[in-house]
Amino acid sequence: MNESSAPLPSGPESTRVDRWLWAVRMTKTRSDAAQACRGGHVRVNDRPAKPATTVKAGDKVRVRLHGVTRMVDVSHVIVKRVGAQVAARCYVDNTPAPPPQATVPVIRRDRGAGRPTKRDRRLLDRVRNDLHQGPPPP
């Protein structure tokens, strides 16, 4: 029987948000989860959460960690840290996909080439203008 079809571990009806965040592997340590709560980076049902705020199945949790905001719905409450595949089944991730970032080619010069000459600078400006304006109309 593989982990994805294994039954979820039994748990209480509710638990502390810092303990749940650690158990479902959103933070590496429970103290990291508590610190995020104290720093105002965790919200439960759109209310700021302290580390001792309780979560139960059906709650919506918003966590900002490492510059990324994750929005999850609690589907199962656990208090002990479990494997990553089991932990992922304890919540529904509703985090929107990050917006696509425009990739602009970076103009590089040879290392040690020094400052660009007047001619080099004009060529670079011409290339930059072409990139920003797009191809000329036919």
PDB file of C-alpha atoms in Angstrom:
ATOM      1  CA  MET A   1       0.000   0.000   0.000  1.00  0.00           C
ATOM      2  CA  ASN A   2       1.585   3.300  -1.040  1.00  0.00           C
ATOM      3  CA  GLU A   3       1.526   6.494   1.024  1.00  0.00           C
ATOM      4  CA  SER A   4      -0.964   8.336  -1.178  1.00  0.00           C
ATOM      5  CA  SER A   5      -3.720   5.787  -0.483  1.00  0.00           C
ATOM      6  CA  ALA A   6      -2.825   5.242   3.171  1.00  0.00           C
ATOM      7  CA  PRO A   7      -5.417   6.540   5.640  1.00  0.00           C
ATOM      8  CA  LEU A   8      -4.649   9.892   7.217  1.00  0.00           C
ATOM      9  CA  PRO A   9      -3.439   9.705  10.823  1.00  0.00           C
ATOM     10  CA  SER A  10      -6.112  10.303  13.409  1.00  0.00           C
ATOM     11  CA  GLY A  11      -5.927  13.657  15.085  1.00  0.00           C
ATOM     12  CA  PRO A  12      -7.873  15.945  17.385  1.00  0.00           C
ATOM     13  CA  GLU A  13     -10.766  18.097  16.231  1.00  0.00           C
ATOM     14  CA  SER A  14      -8.618  21.237  16.496  1.00  0.00           C
ATOM     15  CA  THR A  15      -5.045  22.243  17.309  1.00  0.00           C
ATOM     16  CA  ARG A  16      -2.787  25.282  17.537  1.00  0.00           C
ATOM     17  CA  VAL A  17      -1.960  26.937  14.216  1.00  0.00           C
ATOM     18  CA  ASP A  18       1.791  26.910  14.862  1.00  0.00           C
ATOM     19  CA  ARG A  19       1.704  23.184  15.569  1.00  0.00           C
ATOM     20  CA  TRP A  20      -0.408  22.473  12.472  1.00  0.00           C
ATOM     21  CA  LEU A  21       1.866  24.546  10.191  1.00  0.00           C
ATOM     22  CA  TRP A  22       4.861  22.572  11.443  1.00  0.00           C
ATOM     23  CA  ALA A  23       3.053  19.208  11.173  1.00  0.00           C
ATOM     24  CA  VAL A  24       2.053  19.770   7.525  1.00  0.00           C
ATOM     25  CA  ARG A  25       5.616  20.872   6.695  1.00  0.00           C
ATOM     26  CA  MET A  26       4.976  24.519   5.837  1.00  0.00           C
ATOM     27  CA  THR A  27       7.765  25.498   8.237  1.00  0.00           C
ATOM     28  CA  LYS A  28      10.897  23.609   9.203  1.00  0.00           C
ATOM     29  CA  THR A  29      10.450  24.090  12.940  1.00  0.00           C
ATOM     30  CA  ARG A  30       7.570  24.834  15.243  1.00  0.00           C
ATOM     31  CA  SER A  31       9.395  27.898  16.534  1.00  0.00           C
ATOM     32  CA  ASP A  32       9.584  29.196  12.929  1.00  0.00           C
ATOM     33  CA  ALA A  33       5.807  28.813  12.713  1.00  0.00           C
ATOM     34  CA  ALA A  34       5.307  30.619  16.024  1.00  0.00           C
ATOM     35  CA  GLN A  35       7.656  33.400  14.895  1.00  0.00           C
ATOM     36  CA  ALA A  36       5.674  33.816  11.664  1.00  0.00           C
ATOM     37  CA  CYS A  37       2.482  34.123  13.723  1.00  0.00           C
ATOM     38  CA  ARG A  38       4.006  36.705  16.052  1.00  0.00           C
ATOM     39  CA  GLY A  39       5.313  38.631  13.042  1.00  0.00           C
ATOM     40  CA  GLY A  40       1.808  38.926  11.576  1.00  0.00           C
ATOM     41  CA  HIS A  41       2.480  36.604   8.632  1.00  0.00           C
ATOM     42  CA  VAL A  42      -0.275  34.103   9.459  1.00  0.00           C
ATOM     43  CA  ARG A  43      -4.018  34.675   9.171  1.00  0.00           C
ATOM     44  CA  VAL A  44      -6.781  32.199  10.002  1.00  0.00           C
ATOM     45  CA  ASN A  45     -10.142  32.939   8.385  1.00  0.00           C
ATOM     46  CA  ASP A  46      -8.851  36.431   7.450  1.00  0.00           C
ATOM     47  CA  ARG A  47      -7.995  37.303  11.053  1.00  0.00           C
ATOM     48  CA  PRO A  48      -4.446  37.761  12.352  1.00  0.00           C
ATOM     49  CA  ALA A  49      -3.371  34.612  14.187  1.00  0.00           C
ATOM     50  CA  LYS A  50      -1.293  34.195  17.305  1.00  0.00           C
ATOM     51  CA  PRO A  51       0.617  30.924  17.725  1.00  0.00           C
ATOM     52  CA  ALA A  52      -2.111  29.534  20.012  1.00  0.00           C
ATOM     53  CA  THR A  53      -4.983  30.286  17.596  1.00  0.00           C
ATOM     54  CA  THR A  54      -6.891  27.074  16.991  1.00  0.00           C
ATOM     55  CA  VAL A  55      -7.491  25.628  13.534  1.00  0.00           C
ATOM     56  CA  LYS A  56     -10.010  22.971  12.594  1.00  0.00           C
ATOM     57  CA  ALA A  57     -11.065  21.309   9.378  1.00  0.00           C
ATOM     58  CA  GLY A  58     -12.622  23.842   7.009  1.00  0.00           C
ATOM     59  CA  ASP A  59     -10.577  26.837   8.187  1.00  0.00           C
ATOM     60  CA  LYS A  60      -8.739  29.007   5.670  1.00  0.00           C
ATOM     61  CA  VAL A  61      -5.103  29.728   6.530  1.00  0.00           C
ATOM     62  CA  ARG A  62      -2.943  32.349   4.788  1.00  0.00           C
ATOM     63  CA  VAL A  63       0.804  32.124   5.438  1.00  0.00           C
ATOM     64  CA  ARG A  64       3.564  34.394   4.149  1.00  0.00           C
ATOM     65  CA  LEU A  65       6.915  32.603   4.274  1.00  0.00           C
ATOM     66  CA  HIS A  66      10.127  33.426   2.407  1.00  0.00           C
ATOM     67  CA  GLY A  67       8.377  36.084   0.301  1.00  0.00           C
ATOM     68  CA  VAL A  68       5.631  33.715  -0.885  1.00  0.00           C
ATOM     69  CA  THR A  69       2.023  33.909   0.298  1.00  0.00           C
ATOM     70  CA  ARG A  70       0.278  30.541   0.450  1.00  0.00           C
ATOM     71  CA  MET A  71      -3.478  30.208   0.891  1.00  0.00           C
ATOM     72  CA  VAL A  72      -4.645  26.806   2.086  1.00  0.00           C
ATOM     73  CA  ASP A  73      -7.853  25.227   3.368  1.00  0.00           C
ATOM     74  CA  VAL A  74      -7.445  22.858   6.307  1.00  0.00           C
ATOM     75  CA  SER A  75      -8.882  19.479   5.329  1.00  0.00           C
ATOM     76  CA  HIS A  76      -7.454  17.374   8.164  1.00  0.00           C
ATOM     77  CA  VAL A  77      -5.977  18.313  11.540  1.00  0.00           C
ATOM     78  CA  ILE A  78      -2.767  16.612  12.626  1.00  0.00           C
ATOM     79  CA  VAL A  79      -0.400  17.409  15.487  1.00  0.00           C
ATOM     80  CA  LYS A  80       2.567  15.135  14.725  1.00  0.00           C
ATOM     81  CA  ARG A  81       4.910  15.718  11.807  1.00  0.00           C
ATOM     82  CA  VAL A  82       4.280  13.188   9.043  1.00  0.00           C
ATOM     83  CA  GLY A  83       5.736  12.385   5.630  1.00  0.00           C
ATOM     84  CA  ALA A  84       5.475  14.997   2.895  1.00  0.00           C
ATOM     85  CA  GLN A  85       2.927  13.039   0.822  1.00  0.00           C
ATOM     86  CA  VAL A  86       0.627  12.518   3.812  1.00  0.00           C
ATOM     87  CA  ALA A  87       1.088  16.131   4.948  1.00  0.00           C
ATOM     88  CA  ALA A  88       0.082  17.431   1.510  1.00  0.00           C
ATOM     89  CA  ARG A  89      -3.248  15.595   1.839  1.00  0.00           C
ATOM     90  CA  CYS A  90      -4.056  17.487   5.060  1.00  0.00           C
ATOM     91  CA  TYR A  91      -4.727  20.752   3.224  1.00  0.00           C
ATOM     92  CA  VAL A  92      -6.017  22.043  -0.093  1.00  0.00           C
ATOM     93  CA  ASP A  93      -3.622  24.550  -1.658  1.00  0.00           C
ATOM     94  CA  ASN A  94      -5.517  27.518  -3.170  1.00  0.00           C
ATOM     95  CA  THR A  95      -2.418  29.614  -3.795  1.00  0.00           C
ATOM     96  CA  PRO A  96      -2.770  31.473  -7.103  1.00  0.00           C
ATOM     97  CA  ALA A  97      -0.086  30.825  -9.687  1.00  0.00           C
ATOM     98  CA  PRO A  98       2.608  33.506  -9.750  1.00  0.00           C
ATOM     99  CA  PRO A  99       2.277  35.982 -12.615  1.00  0.00           C
ATOM    100  CA  PRO A 100       4.546  35.236 -15.553  1.00  0.00           C
ATOM    101  CA  GLN A 101       7.628  37.388 -15.565  1.00  0.00           C
ATOM    102  CA  ALA A 102       8.820  38.967 -18.767  1.00  0.00           C
ATOM    103  CA  THR A 103      12.248  37.717 -19.650  1.00  0.00           C
ATOM    104  CA  VAL A 104      14.432  40.455 -21.028  1.00  0.00           C
ATOM    105  CA  PRO A 105      17.822  39.372 -22.288  1.00  0.00           C
ATOM    106  CA  VAL A 106      20.651  40.818 -20.274  1.00  0.00           C
ATOM    107  CA  ILE A 107      23.417  42.495 -22.215  1.00  0.00           C
ATOM    108  CA  ARG A 108      26.745  41.264 -20.918  1.00  0.00           C
ATOM    109  CA  ARG A 109      30.221  42.604 -21.435  1.00  0.00           C
ATOM    110  CA  ASP A 110      33.431  40.637 -21.149  1.00  0.00           C
ATOM    111  CA  ARG A 111      34.831  40.600 -17.660  1.00  0.00           C
ATOM    112  CA  GLY A 112      37.653  43.083 -17.292  1.00  0.00           C
ATOM    113  CA  ALA A 113      36.686  45.008 -20.426  1.00  0.00           C
ATOM    114  CA  GLY A 114      36.488  48.224 -18.435  1.00  0.00           C
ATOM    115  CA  ARG A 115      34.045  51.039 -19.007  1.00  0.00           C
ATOM    116  CA  PRO A 116      32.220  51.095 -22.342  1.00  0.00           C
ATOM    117  CA  THR A 117      33.519  53.570 -24.885  1.00  0.00           C
ATOM    118  CA  LYS A 118      31.225  56.170 -26.417  1.00  0.00           C
ATOM    119  CA  ARG A 119      30.724  53.901 -29.437  1.00  0.00           C
ATOM    120  CA  ASP A 120      29.964  50.863 -27.206  1.00  0.00           C
ATOM    121  CA  ARG A 121      27.459  52.902 -25.191  1.00  0.00           C
ATOM    122  CA  ARG A 122      25.629  54.010 -28.349  1.00  0.00           C
ATOM    123  CA  LEU A 123      25.438  50.392 -29.558  1.00  0.00           C
ATOM    124  CA  LEU A 124      24.092  49.280 -26.181  1.00  0.00           C
ATOM    125  CA  ASP A 125      21.486  52.064 -26.190  1.00  0.00           C
ATOM    126  CA  ARG A 126      20.417  51.073 -29.704  1.00  0.00           C
ATOM    127  CA  VAL A 127      20.009  47.419 -28.646  1.00  0.00           C
ATOM    128  CA  ARG A 128      18.044  48.396 -25.535  1.00  0.00           C
ATOM    129  CA  ASN A 129      15.690  50.635 -27.548  1.00  0.00           C
ATOM    130  CA  ASP A 130      15.099  47.839 -30.069  1.00  0.00           C
ATOM    131  CA  LEU A 131      14.243  45.412 -27.244  1.00  0.00           C
ATOM    132  CA  HIS A 132      11.775  47.793 -25.591  1.00  0.00           C
ATOM    133  CA  GLN A 133      10.064  48.966 -28.767  1.00  0.00           C
ATOM    134  CA  GLY A 134       9.795  45.599 -30.435  1.00  0.00           C
ATOM    135  CA  PRO A 135      10.299  44.881 -34.119  1.00  0.00           C
ATOM    136  CA  PRO A 136       9.760  47.720 -36.587  1.00  0.00           C
ATOM    137  CA  PRO A 137       6.414  47.742 -38.416  1.00  0.00           C
ATOM    138  CA  PRO A 138       6.429  46.115 -41.908  1.00  0.00           C
TER     139      PRO A 138
END
